[in-house]
Amino acid sequence: MNVKIEIICIGNELLIGKTLNTNSYWLAKRATALGASVQRITVVSDDVNEIVIVIREALSRKPRFVITTGGLGPTFDDKTLEGIAKGLNRKLEVNDRALKLVRGKYEALLKEGRIEKIELTPSRKKMATFPEGSRPLRNPVGTAPGMLADVKKTSVIALPGVPPEMEAIFDESVAPMLKKEAGKSAFFETSIYIEGIMESSLAPLIDSVMHANPLVYIKSHVYVKYRPQVEGKRSHIELHFSTTSEKPKTANDVLGKAVKQMSELVQENGGNISATEAG
Amino acid sequence: MNVKIEIICIGNELLIGKTLNTNSYWLAKRATALGASVQRITVVSDDVNEIVIVIREALSRKPRFVITTGGLGPTFDDKTLEGIAKGLNRKLEVNDRALKLVRGKYEALLKEGRIEKIELTPSRKKMATFPEGSRPLRNPVGTAPGMLADVKKTSVIALPGVPPEMEAIFDESVAPMLKKEAGKSAFFETSIYIEGIMESSLAPLIDSVMHANPLVYIKSHVYVKYRPQVEGKRSHIELHFSTTSEKPKTANDVLGKAVKQMSELVQENGGNISATEAG
């Protein structure tokens, strides 16, 4: 099944170029490997109204999952849960199960002697203040739990912005859901690297190989070294072949056939295959 | 003046987690430094219809600039100019100035003996096939020119996806436009790094300092090492202070005052300032 996903990354630090968005990269790679299909990635600020708008826009496209990152912490500009609640027209309320998880983190700190007493201050309660009808996802490495809210046929999942926390919640709670939905469908890929032929000369060759191999998607990527003055100079081109299939053998066969055809065409047209990479 | 920008990154490689989106990071950092304000970053596939939709959505929010990256090359899945043309309800046509730029690149290759004759194949003409009423932006390091189309009060700018080409066109043609629009307005920032206090304990302190310094925006970032089991363990917190101002002295004064207040509050509450960083 084609499991459609949208990723929404929330945080001013991403819009001012302070933080490189490795979270969306990690999530896209992982979701793709699990057989799902990321349709769109949107980055917005920590503004509640912006979050409301992007959540509603994403829901209107009816993906199976909307995964947000960032904005789950204790500070006043952690607005994600408020934005999701408003976007879904739901009230915000202290979620008992989430509060239990948050309290458990402070109990552990108390036990280790790192704090003297457990105070569930407003900032700490905030991490357990969820849209009504949602449930927490355990955070194995940090304090703020993730959140899951089902809205018609879409599951809205909120993950923290701190990468190890985001990754841990995804792996523990989200990956199994994706895998279950995607079934046996998986993503297969392979690449060949080419020199001695320009991208503009490759273009019609790619076209013909894709035409002959409709299950295979081929994309060229130009890698440039030393900032060359013109196309082709000190550059090499990666041709990336990918397909989605339920059967690894079928996937490898169709990819292999397309790679072989492409390699022959490249060589006939004066190019060299400099390297190949298994999928 | 508040110069609003939207960035749209086009390319399946970004949605399957094959390529880390360094282009949006670079553009966001550069645009912010020039005094502009990035409102949203959207990543979509190489699908024409998707591009049409995101272009129209972005225009409906009336930013001063929409900057796209990717999809300007010669291959069939370089759909950006087609998508922008459809999004703007404009015809696609061979742009004479763009074609001259593309031809110039092949003339240079001919002169260097790297090609035997200049053939403006369909794939090469494609790089000069622009929405009507647009103009090319010279590509100092590659073949495909950038594109600029004015639509009411928004300038839509298309840049290549290959980072050195994208950066070169931005620096040569786009940065001067942004600078002119932003005027003297510039972005100022500074950070302090804190240990020995939890983010949830910092939250009300940040709140009070921001309240007392309305021109300053403060955001906490938790950096975690060695995947700690609980908040605070082997983690440190960056407090990032930023402001936009036309006067560097004013900016430094307001940031300095907020940093001082914050540092005092952190120390009163048992935290240590481990480092400071100039803006």
Short mmCIF file of C-alpha atoms in Angstrom, two decimals, chain A residues 10-22 24-25 28-29 32 38-46 50 53-54 57 61 73-78 105-106 108-109 112 114-115 121 123-124 127 139-143 162 164-165 167-168 187 189 191 193 198-204 206-207 210 217-224 227-234 238 240 242 277, chain B residues 10-22 24-25 28-29 32 38-46 50 53-54 57 61 73-78 105-106 108-109 112 114-115 121 123-124 127 139-143 162 164-165 167-168 187 189 191 193 198-204 206-207 210 217-224 227-234 238 240 242 277:
data_model
loop_
_atom_site.label_atom_id
_atom_site.label_comp_id
_atom_site.label_asym_id
_atom_site.label_seq_id
_atom_site.Cartn_x
_atom_site.Cartn_y
_atom_site.Cartn_z
CA ILE A 10 8.59 23.63 13.48
CA GLY A 11 11.26 26.06 14.64
CA ASN A 12 12.58 29.55 13.93
CA GLU A 13 16.11 28.16 14.09
CA LEU A 14 15.41 26.35 10.79
CA LEU A 15 14.11 29.51 9.09
CA ILE A 16 17.05 31.71 10.09
CA GLY A 17 19.60 29.15 8.90
CA LYS A 18 20.90 28.52 12.41
CA THR A 19 20.14 24.80 12.36
CA LEU A 20 20.53 22.42 9.42
CA ASN A 21 17.35 20.37 9.12
CA THR A 22 18.79 16.92 9.69
CA SER A 24 13.52 15.88 8.03
CA TYR A 25 16.39 14.14 6.25
CA ALA A 28 12.49 10.93 5.07
CA LYS A 29 15.22 8.31 4.75
CA THR A 32 11.19 5.65 2.67
CA VAL A 38 7.06 11.29 1.86
CA GLN A 39 4.94 13.72 -0.14
CA ARG A 40 5.96 17.03 1.31
CA ILE A 41 8.20 18.62 3.94
CA THR A 42 7.17 22.00 5.36
CA VAL A 43 9.21 24.18 7.71
CA VAL A 44 7.46 26.92 9.69
CA SER A 45 8.16 29.16 12.65
CA ASP A 46 7.17 28.66 16.29
CA GLU A 50 1.41 29.26 11.37
CA ILE A 53 -2.41 26.69 9.09
CA VAL A 54 0.15 24.05 8.07
CA GLU A 57 -3.24 22.31 4.95
CA ARG A 61 -4.27 16.55 1.42
CA GLY A 73 9.55 21.30 25.22
CA PRO A 74 8.78 23.28 28.38
CA THR A 75 9.48 26.82 27.12
CA PHE A 76 6.87 29.35 26.14
CA ASP A 77 7.82 29.15 22.45
CA ASP A 78 7.18 25.41 22.31
CA LYS A 105 11.37 11.30 34.46
CA TYR A 106 11.55 13.56 37.51
CA ALA A 108 14.23 9.09 38.17
CA LEU A 109 16.11 12.37 38.68
CA GLU A 112 19.65 9.76 41.28
CA ARG A 114 19.94 15.20 40.84
CA ILE A 115 16.92 17.10 42.16
CA THR A 121 5.81 23.40 37.69
CA SER A 123 6.60 24.52 32.51
CA ARG A 124 6.78 20.82 33.27
CA MET A 127 4.92 18.94 28.34
CA ASN A 139 10.32 9.28 25.09
CA PRO A 140 13.08 6.76 25.87
CA VAL A 141 15.85 9.39 26.08
CA GLY A 142 14.31 12.71 27.13
CA THR A 143 11.50 14.26 29.13
CA VAL A 162 16.19 17.24 19.73
CA PRO A 164 18.21 11.66 19.60
CA GLU A 165 14.80 12.09 21.26
CA GLU A 167 14.80 9.30 16.59
CA ALA A 168 14.19 7.21 19.69
CA PHE A 187 12.16 0.87 -1.51
CA GLU A 189 17.82 1.80 -5.11
CA SER A 191 23.46 4.19 -8.46
CA TYR A 193 28.58 7.18 -11.53
CA MET A 198 27.42 16.00 -20.23
CA GLU A 199 24.08 15.93 -18.39
CA SER A 200 22.41 17.53 -21.41
CA SER A 201 23.65 14.64 -23.58
CA LEU A 202 22.53 12.09 -21.00
CA ALA A 203 19.02 13.51 -20.82
CA PRO A 204 17.56 11.75 -23.89
CA ILE A 206 17.69 8.55 -19.44
CA ASP A 207 14.38 9.24 -21.11
CA MET A 210 12.85 4.99 -18.29
CA TYR A 217 12.65 5.89 -11.69
CA ILE A 218 16.00 7.34 -12.79
CA LYS A 219 17.34 10.68 -11.67
CA SER A 220 20.63 12.33 -12.52
CA HIS A 221 22.59 14.29 -9.94
CA VAL A 222 25.53 16.44 -10.95
CA TYR A 223 28.35 16.59 -8.44
CA VAL A 224 30.67 19.48 -9.01
CA ARG A 227 33.44 25.12 -8.91
CA PRO A 228 33.93 24.50 -12.60
CA GLN A 229 33.26 27.24 -15.13
CA VAL A 230 31.05 25.11 -17.32
CA GLU A 231 28.90 22.01 -17.24
CA GLY A 232 30.93 18.82 -17.36
CA LYS A 233 34.21 20.29 -16.33
CA ARG A 234 35.56 18.43 -13.33
CA GLU A 238 25.34 10.10 -10.47
CA HIS A 240 20.19 7.04 -9.26
CA SER A 242 14.96 3.39 -7.70
CA GLU A 277 26.85 1.18 -5.93
CA ILE B 10 12.06 20.79 -5.62
CA GLY B 11 13.43 17.28 -5.89
CA ASN B 12 12.50 13.68 -5.09
CA GLU B 13 16.00 13.15 -3.69
CA LEU B 14 15.02 15.42 -0.76
CA LEU B 15 11.81 13.48 -0.06
CA ILE B 16 13.43 10.04 -0.05
CA GLY B 17 16.20 11.19 2.31
CA LYS B 18 18.90 10.70 -0.31
CA THR B 19 20.09 14.31 -0.17
CA LEU B 20 20.38 16.50 2.93
CA ASN B 21 18.76 19.86 2.17
CA THR B 22 21.78 22.11 2.57
CA SER B 24 17.51 25.74 2.12
CA TYR B 25 19.88 26.06 5.08
CA ALA B 28 17.92 30.85 4.95
CA LYS B 29 21.19 31.83 6.61
CA THR B 32 18.50 36.32 7.20
CA VAL B 38 12.23 33.53 5.68
CA GLN B 39 8.62 32.64 6.42
CA ARG B 40 8.40 29.11 5.15
CA ILE B 41 10.41 26.36 3.46
CA THR B 42 8.54 23.76 1.41
CA VAL B 43 10.00 20.64 -0.17
CA VAL B 44 8.09 18.90 -2.96
CA SER B 45 8.73 16.29 -5.62
CA ASP B 46 9.63 16.83 -9.29
CA GLU B 50 2.91 19.60 -7.13
CA ILE B 53 0.26 23.93 -6.28
CA VAL B 54 3.13 25.08 -4.07
CA GLU B 57 0.08 28.57 -2.37
CA ARG B 61 0.66 34.46 1.05
CA GLY B 73 18.57 21.11 -15.72
CA PRO B 74 18.25 19.42 -19.09
CA THR B 75 16.62 16.15 -18.05
CA PHE B 76 12.97 15.29 -18.44
CA ASP B 77 12.35 15.41 -14.69
CA ASP B 78 13.58 18.99 -14.42
CA LYS B 105 28.48 27.94 -22.34
CA TYR B 106 28.73 25.55 -25.30
CA ALA B 108 33.25 28.06 -24.37
CA LEU B 109 33.34 24.25 -24.42
CA GLU B 112 38.38 24.50 -25.15
CA ARG B 114 35.81 19.70 -25.21
CA ILE B 115 33.05 19.39 -27.80
CA THR B 121 19.56 19.77 -28.77
CA SER B 123 17.58 18.94 -23.86
CA ARG B 124 19.81 22.00 -24.10
CA MET B 127 17.33 25.04 -20.11
CA ASN B 139 24.95 31.18 -13.98
CA PRO B 140 28.63 31.96 -13.32
CA VAL B 141 29.59 28.33 -12.72
CA GLY B 142 27.21 26.07 -14.64
CA THR B 143 25.06 25.86 -17.74
CA VAL B 162 23.57 22.01 -7.64
CA PRO B 164 27.78 25.88 -6.12
CA GLU B 165 25.57 26.99 -9.03
CA GLU B 167 25.06 29.92 -4.46
CA ALA B 168 26.83 31.70 -7.32
CA PHE B 187 19.88 40.44 11.89
CA GLU B 189 22.43 37.28 17.32
CA SER B 191 24.38 32.83 22.33
CA TYR B 193 25.74 28.09 26.82
CA MET B 198 17.17 21.96 33.38
CA GLU B 199 15.30 23.41 30.42
CA SER B 200 12.04 23.17 32.33
CA SER B 201 13.56 25.30 35.11
CA LEU B 202 14.93 27.78 32.58
CA ALA B 203 11.56 28.25 30.88
CA PRO B 204 10.07 30.80 33.31
CA ILE B 206 13.46 33.03 29.63
CA ASP B 207 9.88 34.22 29.80
CA MET B 210 11.86 38.33 27.05
CA TYR B 217 13.85 36.92 20.87
CA ILE B 218 15.32 34.16 23.02
CA LYS B 219 15.21 30.50 22.16
CA SER B 220 16.63 27.57 24.07
CA HIS B 221 18.25 24.64 22.27
CA VAL B 222 19.10 21.47 24.12
CA TYR B 223 22.23 19.69 22.92
CA VAL B 224 22.40 16.12 24.04
CA ARG B 227 21.85 9.81 24.45
CA PRO B 228 21.13 10.52 28.09
CA GLN B 229 18.31 8.73 29.87
CA VAL B 230 16.78 11.88 31.24
CA GLU B 231 16.60 15.60 30.68
CA GLY B 232 19.70 17.42 31.88
CA LYS B 233 21.96 14.43 32.04
CA ARG B 234 25.08 15.09 29.97
CA GLU B 238 22.21 27.01 24.28
CA HIS B 240 20.15 32.01 21.47
CA SER B 242 18.43 37.55 18.38
CA GLU B 277 29.49 33.53 21.65
#
